Amino acid sequence: MRRYVLGKVLQAFLTLAFVVAFNFFLFRVVPGDPAALLLRGTSAFNPDTVEQLQEDLGLNESLPVQFLIYVQDTVTLNFGESFFGRGAPVAEVIGDNIWPTLLLVGTSTIASTILGMIIGIYAGWRPGSRFDVGSLSATLFLYAMPEFWFGILVLMAFAGGVGPFPAIFPTGGYETAASDLTGIAHVVDVLNHLVLPWTVLTLAYVGEYAIIMRNSLIDIMGDDFIQTARAKGLREKQVLWRHAVPNALLPTVTLTLLYLGFVFAGAITVEYVFSYPGLGSLTVQAIDGNDYPLLQGLFLLFSAAVIVANLLADIVYSYLDPRVRAA
């Protein structure tokens, strides 16, 4: 087991090292001069100042020297300054936007996981029943539904007001601008802005968890140990919760851990539709503004989160399934 874990940690470290190198070369092949981009639209935009800024940024150094400087800065979490963040450090800009994303995507992922697992368990335990047919149709619809399209409909109905639907929620944002609310009033205001994007994200991912849990449980139901449990005279609820569900949870646990790695990336389309100030919206702004240092920091953060989530999924799965350790 120790050798297995160390092997997975080494694999994750090598993958992260590759991502760091790829992150460096990716933004070096993007068209455009960062120095000229940083000075565009200002009175200081001239060849002399561009050349001076290139020297200050180290862009006039050879590529190997730039790479060594980049690795050193990455290890010390120095990602440079955002072009359009008023010169603020990239780490600071990302830090200001990370908590809204964790609140939105993290809680919606947990809620969709629990709800999807419950639906999948009851549907898979009685395949072909009315609940199974109805829930399967609903979850397939939710799974295939584009998030941005659903978000626009929800925004039109409950924020803009259409027909019988009153405009009861804000059209977007994280909190009411210039409200200066504190304490319980501030919490209520944040939750009020969170309702619509949270609902869209939760329903969007419920379908996938429910389908995977249902199919996994149906596969488990044909195994010999289920028949043995029934032959011993156990009640159906005991067979379900003590024997079937724990074994059927393995794929769902893995999927949940992997999805938690994408929490930092946020739901870009949903955050954009609801003007929610998280990492998803920040990514769109960085792309539109060609903010290379910010994009580079975001890309590295998203990649590292997925790598760590994969590592946790491998380790947890090895504890839940002894066959992995035996292999």
Tab-separated table of C-alpha atoms in Angstrom:
chain	number	residue	atom	x	y	z
A	1	MET	CA	0.000	0.000	0.000
A	2	ARG	CA	2.838	2.381	0.818
A	3	ARG	CA	4.483	1.649	-2.522
A	4	TYR	CA	1.168	2.239	-4.304
A	5	VAL	CA	0.632	5.633	-2.636
A	6	LEU	CA	4.215	6.749	-3.245
A	7	GLY	CA	3.885	5.749	-6.895
A	8	LYS	CA	0.716	7.813	-7.265
A	9	VAL	CA	2.318	10.810	-5.541
A	10	LEU	CA	5.330	10.605	-7.850
A	11	GLN	CA	3.043	10.335	-10.862
A	12	ALA	CA	1.106	13.417	-9.716
A	13	PHE	CA	4.356	15.340	-9.174
A	14	LEU	CA	5.611	14.477	-12.671
A	15	THR	CA	2.269	15.485	-14.172
A	16	LEU	CA	2.400	18.808	-12.338
A	17	ALA	CA	5.962	19.387	-13.566
A	18	PHE	CA	4.793	18.778	-17.140
A	19	VAL	CA	1.903	21.212	-16.644
A	20	VAL	CA	4.293	23.880	-15.327
A	21	ALA	CA	6.520	23.472	-18.394
A	22	PHE	CA	3.538	23.406	-20.748
A	23	ASN	CA	2.120	26.499	-19.071
A	24	PHE	CA	5.374	28.355	-19.748
A	25	PHE	CA	5.625	27.481	-23.457
A	26	LEU	CA	1.892	27.808	-24.130
A	27	PHE	CA	1.823	31.526	-23.406
A	28	ARG	CA	5.136	32.101	-25.189
A	29	VAL	CA	3.622	30.981	-28.514
A	30	VAL	CA	0.511	33.157	-28.175
A	31	PRO	CA	0.626	36.027	-30.696
A	32	GLY	CA	1.294	39.491	-29.340
A	33	ASP	CA	3.910	41.317	-27.324
A	34	PRO	CA	3.020	41.476	-23.599
A	35	ALA	CA	4.976	44.696	-23.135
A	36	ALA	CA	3.213	46.414	-26.037
A	37	LEU	CA	-0.096	45.046	-24.799
A	38	LEU	CA	0.503	46.407	-21.313
A	39	LEU	CA	1.276	49.908	-22.588
A	40	ARG	CA	-1.340	50.138	-25.304
A	41	GLY	CA	-3.710	53.058	-25.013
A	42	THR	CA	-1.350	55.006	-22.758
A	43	SER	CA	0.745	58.088	-23.421
A	44	ALA	CA	3.892	56.046	-22.682
A	45	PHE	CA	3.362	53.765	-25.667
A	46	ASN	CA	6.495	54.226	-27.797
A	47	PRO	CA	9.365	51.938	-28.903
A	48	ASP	CA	11.685	53.110	-26.121
A	49	THR	CA	9.264	52.418	-23.282
A	50	VAL	CA	8.245	49.081	-24.820
A	51	GLU	CA	11.881	48.023	-24.982
A	52	GLN	CA	12.459	49.160	-21.397
A	53	LEU	CA	9.413	47.234	-20.180
A	54	GLN	CA	10.578	44.118	-22.034
A	55	GLU	CA	13.849	44.373	-20.150
A	56	ASP	CA	12.057	44.870	-16.825
A	57	LEU	CA	9.868	41.828	-17.472
A	58	GLY	CA	12.834	39.721	-18.551
A	59	LEU	CA	11.409	39.183	-22.040
A	60	ASN	CA	14.718	40.066	-23.665
A	61	GLU	CA	16.421	37.098	-21.976
A	62	SER	CA	16.925	33.787	-23.741
A	63	LEU	CA	14.155	31.201	-23.477
A	64	PRO	CA	16.063	28.891	-21.062
A	65	VAL	CA	16.786	31.827	-18.729
A	66	GLN	CA	13.134	32.885	-18.875
A	67	PHE	CA	12.116	29.341	-18.006
A	68	LEU	CA	14.397	29.197	-14.970
A	69	ILE	CA	13.050	32.542	-13.754
A	70	TYR	CA	9.509	31.282	-14.343
A	71	VAL	CA	10.090	28.079	-12.349
A	72	GLN	CA	11.611	30.040	-9.475
A	73	ASP	CA	8.678	32.463	-9.435
A	74	THR	CA	6.177	29.597	-9.617
A	75	VAL	CA	7.721	27.801	-6.654
A	76	THR	CA	7.517	31.021	-4.618
A	77	LEU	CA	3.929	31.619	-5.853
A	78	ASN	CA	4.974	34.786	-7.632
A	79	PHE	CA	2.902	34.875	-10.812
A	80	GLY	CA	3.614	38.479	-11.696
A	81	GLU	CA	1.173	41.352	-11.954
A	82	SER	CA	-2.135	41.375	-13.750
A	83	PHE	CA	-2.174	43.608	-16.828
A	84	PHE	CA	-5.644	44.967	-16.170
A	85	GLY	CA	-5.828	44.540	-12.406
A	86	ARG	CA	-4.318	47.954	-11.741
A	87	GLY	CA	-0.945	46.316	-11.295
A	88	ALA	CA	-2.192	43.992	-8.545
A	89	PRO	CA	-0.335	40.689	-8.099
A	90	VAL	CA	-1.957	37.757	-9.896
A	91	ALA	CA	-2.140	35.757	-6.650
A	92	GLU	CA	-4.069	38.601	-5.027
A	93	VAL	CA	-6.505	38.912	-7.945
A	94	ILE	CA	-7.154	35.158	-7.908
A	95	GLY	CA	-7.510	35.169	-4.117
A	96	ASP	CA	-10.205	37.848	-4.277
A	97	ASN	CA	-12.293	35.711	-6.648
A	98	ILE	CA	-11.683	32.217	-5.321
A	99	TRP	CA	-14.068	32.286	-2.352
A	100	PRO	CA	-17.240	33.099	-4.345
A	101	THR	CA	-16.417	30.168	-6.640
A	102	LEU	CA	-15.822	27.808	-3.725
A	103	LEU	CA	-19.118	28.880	-2.189
A	104	LEU	CA	-21.097	28.439	-5.393
A	105	VAL	CA	-19.536	25.441	-7.111
A	106	GLY	CA	-18.412	23.623	-3.966
A	107	THR	CA	-21.810	23.623	-2.275
A	108	SER	CA	-23.686	22.858	-5.496
A	109	THR	CA	-21.374	19.897	-6.182
A	110	ILE	CA	-22.032	18.462	-2.727
A	111	ALA	CA	-25.782	18.993	-3.049
A	112	SER	CA	-25.977	17.488	-6.546
A	113	THR	CA	-23.910	14.499	-5.406
A	114	ILE	CA	-26.178	13.705	-2.454
A	115	LEU	CA	-29.392	14.263	-4.397
A	116	GLY	CA	-28.161	12.335	-7.431
A	117	MET	CA	-27.013	9.391	-5.322
A	118	ILE	CA	-30.379	9.157	-3.553
A	119	ILE	CA	-32.262	9.237	-6.855
A	120	GLY	CA	-29.911	6.672	-8.393
A	121	ILE	CA	-30.187	4.317	-5.411
A	122	TYR	CA	-33.967	4.173	-5.399
A	123	ALA	CA	-34.135	3.979	-9.195
A	124	GLY	CA	-31.537	1.212	-9.459
A	125	TRP	CA	-33.036	-0.839	-6.646
A	126	ARG	CA	-36.335	-1.172	-8.521
A	127	PRO	CA	-35.407	-0.967	-12.233
A	128	GLY	CA	-38.409	-0.620	-14.477
A	129	SER	CA	-40.620	0.869	-11.762
A	130	ARG	CA	-42.511	4.115	-12.222
A	131	PHE	CA	-39.952	5.979	-10.160
A	132	ASP	CA	-37.108	4.509	-12.199
A	133	VAL	CA	-38.676	5.389	-15.553
A	134	GLY	CA	-39.672	8.885	-14.454
A	135	SER	CA	-36.379	9.711	-12.739
A	136	LEU	CA	-34.346	8.312	-15.623
A	137	SER	CA	-36.197	10.512	-18.112
A	138	ALA	CA	-35.745	13.569	-15.903
A	139	THR	CA	-32.057	12.937	-15.201
A	140	LEU	CA	-31.287	12.293	-18.871
A	141	PHE	CA	-32.954	15.599	-19.716
A	142	LEU	CA	-30.958	17.430	-17.038
A	143	TYR	CA	-27.737	15.738	-18.115
A	144	ALA	CA	-28.204	16.754	-21.762
A	145	MET	CA	-29.371	20.289	-21.029
A	146	PRO	CA	-26.808	23.062	-21.717
A	147	GLU	CA	-26.061	24.933	-18.512
A	148	PHE	CA	-25.932	28.384	-20.111
A	149	TRP	CA	-29.307	27.833	-21.823
A	150	PHE	CA	-30.952	26.703	-18.599
A	151	GLY	CA	-29.336	29.604	-16.767
A	152	ILE	CA	-30.721	32.127	-19.239
A	153	LEU	CA	-34.240	30.673	-18.888
A	154	VAL	CA	-34.043	30.768	-15.094
A	155	LEU	CA	-32.679	34.303	-15.206
A	156	MET	CA	-35.499	35.448	-17.494
A	157	ALA	CA	-38.174	33.768	-15.397
A	158	PHE	CA	-37.158	34.545	-11.812
A	159	ALA	CA	-34.953	37.636	-12.161
A	160	GLY	CA	-36.658	39.411	-15.055
A	161	GLY	CA	-40.181	38.129	-14.522
A	162	VAL	CA	-42.104	36.376	-17.297
A	163	GLY	CA	-45.837	35.653	-17.196
A	164	PRO	CA	-46.744	33.995	-13.891
A	165	PHE	CA	-43.111	34.065	-12.689
A	166	PRO	CA	-42.382	37.156	-10.574
A	167	ALA	CA	-38.991	38.865	-10.495
A	168	ILE	CA	-37.993	37.788	-6.989
A	169	PHE	CA	-34.212	37.310	-7.289
A	170	PRO	CA	-31.347	39.608	-8.341
A	171	THR	CA	-30.208	39.479	-11.958
A	172	GLY	CA	-26.631	38.703	-10.990
A	173	GLY	CA	-23.628	39.483	-8.867
A	174	TYR	CA	-22.416	38.208	-5.520
A	175	GLU	CA	-23.929	40.896	-3.314
A	176	THR	CA	-25.861	44.128	-3.646
A	177	ALA	CA	-23.506	46.874	-4.807
A	178	ALA	CA	-22.838	49.726	-2.364
A	179	SER	CA	-25.184	48.216	0.210
A	180	ASP	CA	-22.678	48.168	3.123
A	181	LEU	CA	-24.603	45.299	4.729
A	182	THR	CA	-23.026	43.430	7.632
A	183	GLY	CA	-23.805	40.431	9.818
A	184	ILE	CA	-26.972	38.444	9.137
A	185	ALA	CA	-28.206	40.980	6.587
A	186	HIS	CA	-25.061	40.477	4.511
A	187	VAL	CA	-25.392	36.684	4.680
A	188	VAL	CA	-29.018	36.868	3.552
A	189	ASP	CA	-28.057	39.197	0.709
A	190	VAL	CA	-25.308	36.820	-0.498
A	191	LEU	CA	-27.640	33.818	-0.298
A	192	ASN	CA	-30.274	35.743	-2.248
A	193	HIS	CA	-27.779	36.295	-5.076
A	194	LEU	CA	-26.658	32.673	-4.830
A	195	VAL	CA	-30.044	30.996	-5.267
A	196	LEU	CA	-30.368	31.074	-9.061
A	197	PRO	CA	-26.819	30.089	-10.128
A	198	TRP	CA	-26.677	27.471	-7.342
A	199	THR	CA	-29.955	25.920	-8.497
A	200	VAL	CA	-28.815	25.808	-12.108
A	201	LEU	CA	-25.499	24.143	-11.263
A	202	THR	CA	-27.064	21.650	-8.851
A	203	LEU	CA	-29.725	20.507	-11.307
A	204	ALA	CA	-27.197	20.390	-14.142
A	205	TYR	CA	-25.029	17.810	-12.325
A	206	VAL	CA	-27.757	15.809	-10.566
A	207	GLY	CA	-28.453	13.847	-13.734
A	208	GLU	CA	-24.919	12.552	-14.132
A	209	TYR	CA	-24.602	11.348	-10.540
A	210	ALA	CA	-28.041	9.724	-10.624
A	211	ILE	CA	-27.361	7.855	-13.867
A	212	ILE	CA	-23.965	6.575	-12.712
A	213	MET	CA	-25.323	5.483	-9.321
A	214	ARG	CA	-28.320	3.750	-10.910
A	215	ASN	CA	-26.230	1.808	-13.420
A	216	SER	CA	-23.657	0.859	-10.798
A	217	LEU	CA	-26.342	-0.451	-8.439
A	218	ILE	CA	-28.017	-2.451	-11.200
A	219	ASP	CA	-24.682	-4.113	-11.990
A	220	ILE	CA	-24.132	-4.934	-8.315
A	221	MET	CA	-27.567	-6.501	-7.948
A	222	GLY	CA	-26.543	-9.451	-10.130
A	223	ASP	CA	-23.475	-10.353	-8.044
A	224	ASP	CA	-23.330	-13.511	-5.952
A	225	PHE	CA	-22.895	-11.766	-2.598
A	226	ILE	CA	-26.285	-10.058	-3.032
A	227	GLN	CA	-27.956	-13.406	-3.620
A	228	THR	CA	-26.113	-14.834	-0.613
A	229	ALA	CA	-27.322	-11.967	1.599
A	230	ARG	CA	-30.888	-12.599	0.511
A	231	ALA	CA	-30.496	-16.337	1.065
A	232	LYS	CA	-29.465	-15.643	4.655
A	233	GLY	CA	-32.887	-14.100	5.228
A	234	LEU	CA	-31.857	-10.438	5.427
A	235	ARG	CA	-34.560	-7.877	4.789
A	236	GLU	CA	-34.442	-5.951	1.530
A	237	LYS	CA	-33.464	-2.705	3.269
A	238	GLN	CA	-30.539	-4.474	4.931
A	239	VAL	CA	-29.429	-5.967	1.612
A	240	LEU	CA	-29.657	-2.546	-0.022
A	241	TRP	CA	-27.891	-0.364	2.552
A	242	ARG	CA	-25.420	-2.855	4.023
A	243	HIS	CA	-24.320	-4.743	0.943
A	244	ALA	CA	-25.457	-3.217	-2.358
A	245	VAL	CA	-24.987	0.528	-1.808
A	246	PRO	CA	-21.461	0.448	-0.281
A	247	ASN	CA	-20.164	-1.497	-3.293
A	248	ALA	CA	-22.098	0.576	-5.824
A	249	LEU	CA	-20.708	3.807	-4.333
A	250	LEU	CA	-17.191	3.234	-5.669
A	251	PRO	CA	-17.683	4.846	-9.127
A	252	THR	CA	-19.691	7.703	-7.621
A	253	VAL	CA	-17.037	8.456	-4.984
A	254	THR	CA	-14.381	8.565	-7.687
A	255	LEU	CA	-16.484	10.881	-9.853
A	256	THR	CA	-17.208	13.169	-6.893
A	257	LEU	CA	-13.529	13.539	-6.022
A	258	LEU	CA	-12.626	14.221	-9.630
A	259	TYR	CA	-15.344	16.856	-9.914
A	260	LEU	CA	-14.108	18.562	-6.766
A	261	GLY	CA	-10.909	19.213	-8.689
A	262	PHE	CA	-12.885	21.344	-11.110
A	263	VAL	CA	-14.342	23.472	-8.312
A	264	PHE	CA	-11.557	26.047	-8.682
A	265	ALA	CA	-12.241	26.361	-12.390
A	266	GLY	CA	-15.790	27.239	-11.512
A	267	ALA	CA	-18.696	26.993	-13.879
A	268	ILE	CA	-17.504	29.499	-16.447
A	269	THR	CA	-20.727	29.644	-18.454
A	270	VAL	CA	-22.994	29.900	-15.409
A	271	GLU	CA	-20.829	32.532	-13.712
A	272	TYR	CA	-20.770	34.501	-16.954
A	273	VAL	CA	-24.564	34.305	-17.429
A	274	PHE	CA	-25.257	35.429	-13.861
A	275	SER	CA	-22.360	37.947	-13.737
A	276	TYR	CA	-21.067	36.080	-10.707
A	277	PRO	CA	-17.607	37.345	-9.655
A	278	GLY	CA	-15.807	34.008	-9.387
A	279	LEU	CA	-12.876	32.364	-11.122
A	280	GLY	CA	-15.037	31.516	-14.123
A	281	SER	CA	-15.896	35.143	-14.809
A	282	LEU	CA	-12.298	36.116	-14.078
A	283	THR	CA	-11.114	33.655	-16.731
A	284	VAL	CA	-13.437	35.182	-19.323
A	285	GLN	CA	-12.206	38.682	-18.471
A	286	ALA	CA	-8.577	37.565	-18.701
A	287	ILE	CA	-9.200	35.995	-22.118
A	288	ASP	CA	-10.996	39.076	-23.424
A	289	GLY	CA	-8.217	41.348	-22.158
A	290	ASN	CA	-5.291	39.095	-23.165
A	291	ASP	CA	-4.103	39.201	-19.576
A	292	TYR	CA	-1.346	36.607	-19.987
A	293	PRO	CA	0.025	36.602	-16.412
A	294	LEU	CA	-3.481	36.135	-14.997
A	295	LEU	CA	-4.333	33.415	-17.519
A	296	GLN	CA	-1.079	31.670	-16.730
A	297	GLY	CA	-1.835	31.706	-12.996
A	298	LEU	CA	-5.415	30.515	-13.517
A	299	PHE	CA	-4.350	27.713	-15.840
A	300	LEU	CA	-1.792	26.486	-13.318
A	301	LEU	CA	-4.317	26.648	-10.456
A	302	PHE	CA	-6.965	24.713	-12.403
A	303	SER	CA	-4.466	22.063	-13.496
A	304	ALA	CA	-3.014	21.613	-10.009
A	305	ALA	CA	-6.502	21.236	-8.522
A	306	VAL	CA	-7.409	18.489	-11.005
A	307	ILE	CA	-4.097	16.680	-10.411
A	308	VAL	CA	-4.576	16.750	-6.629
A	309	ALA	CA	-8.180	15.582	-7.001
A	310	ASN	CA	-7.037	12.657	-9.170
A	311	LEU	CA	-4.435	11.747	-6.559
A	312	LEU	CA	-7.031	11.804	-3.775
A	313	ALA	CA	-9.409	9.724	-5.891
A	314	ASP	CA	-6.732	7.055	-6.467
A	315	ILE	CA	-5.817	6.897	-2.775
A	316	VAL	CA	-9.413	6.836	-1.509
A	317	TYR	CA	-10.392	4.230	-4.102
A	318	SER	CA	-7.519	1.993	-2.999
A	319	TYR	CA	-8.847	2.071	0.565
A	320	LEU	CA	-12.440	1.421	-0.492
A	321	ASP	CA	-11.602	-1.394	-2.921
A	322	PRO	CA	-9.018	-3.947	-1.716
A	323	ARG	CA	-8.667	-5.279	-5.285
A	324	VAL	CA	-6.738	-2.126	-6.217
A	325	ARG	CA	-4.169	-2.759	-3.496
A	326	ALA	CA	-3.911	-6.419	-4.475
A	327	ALA	CA	-3.229	-5.482	-8.088
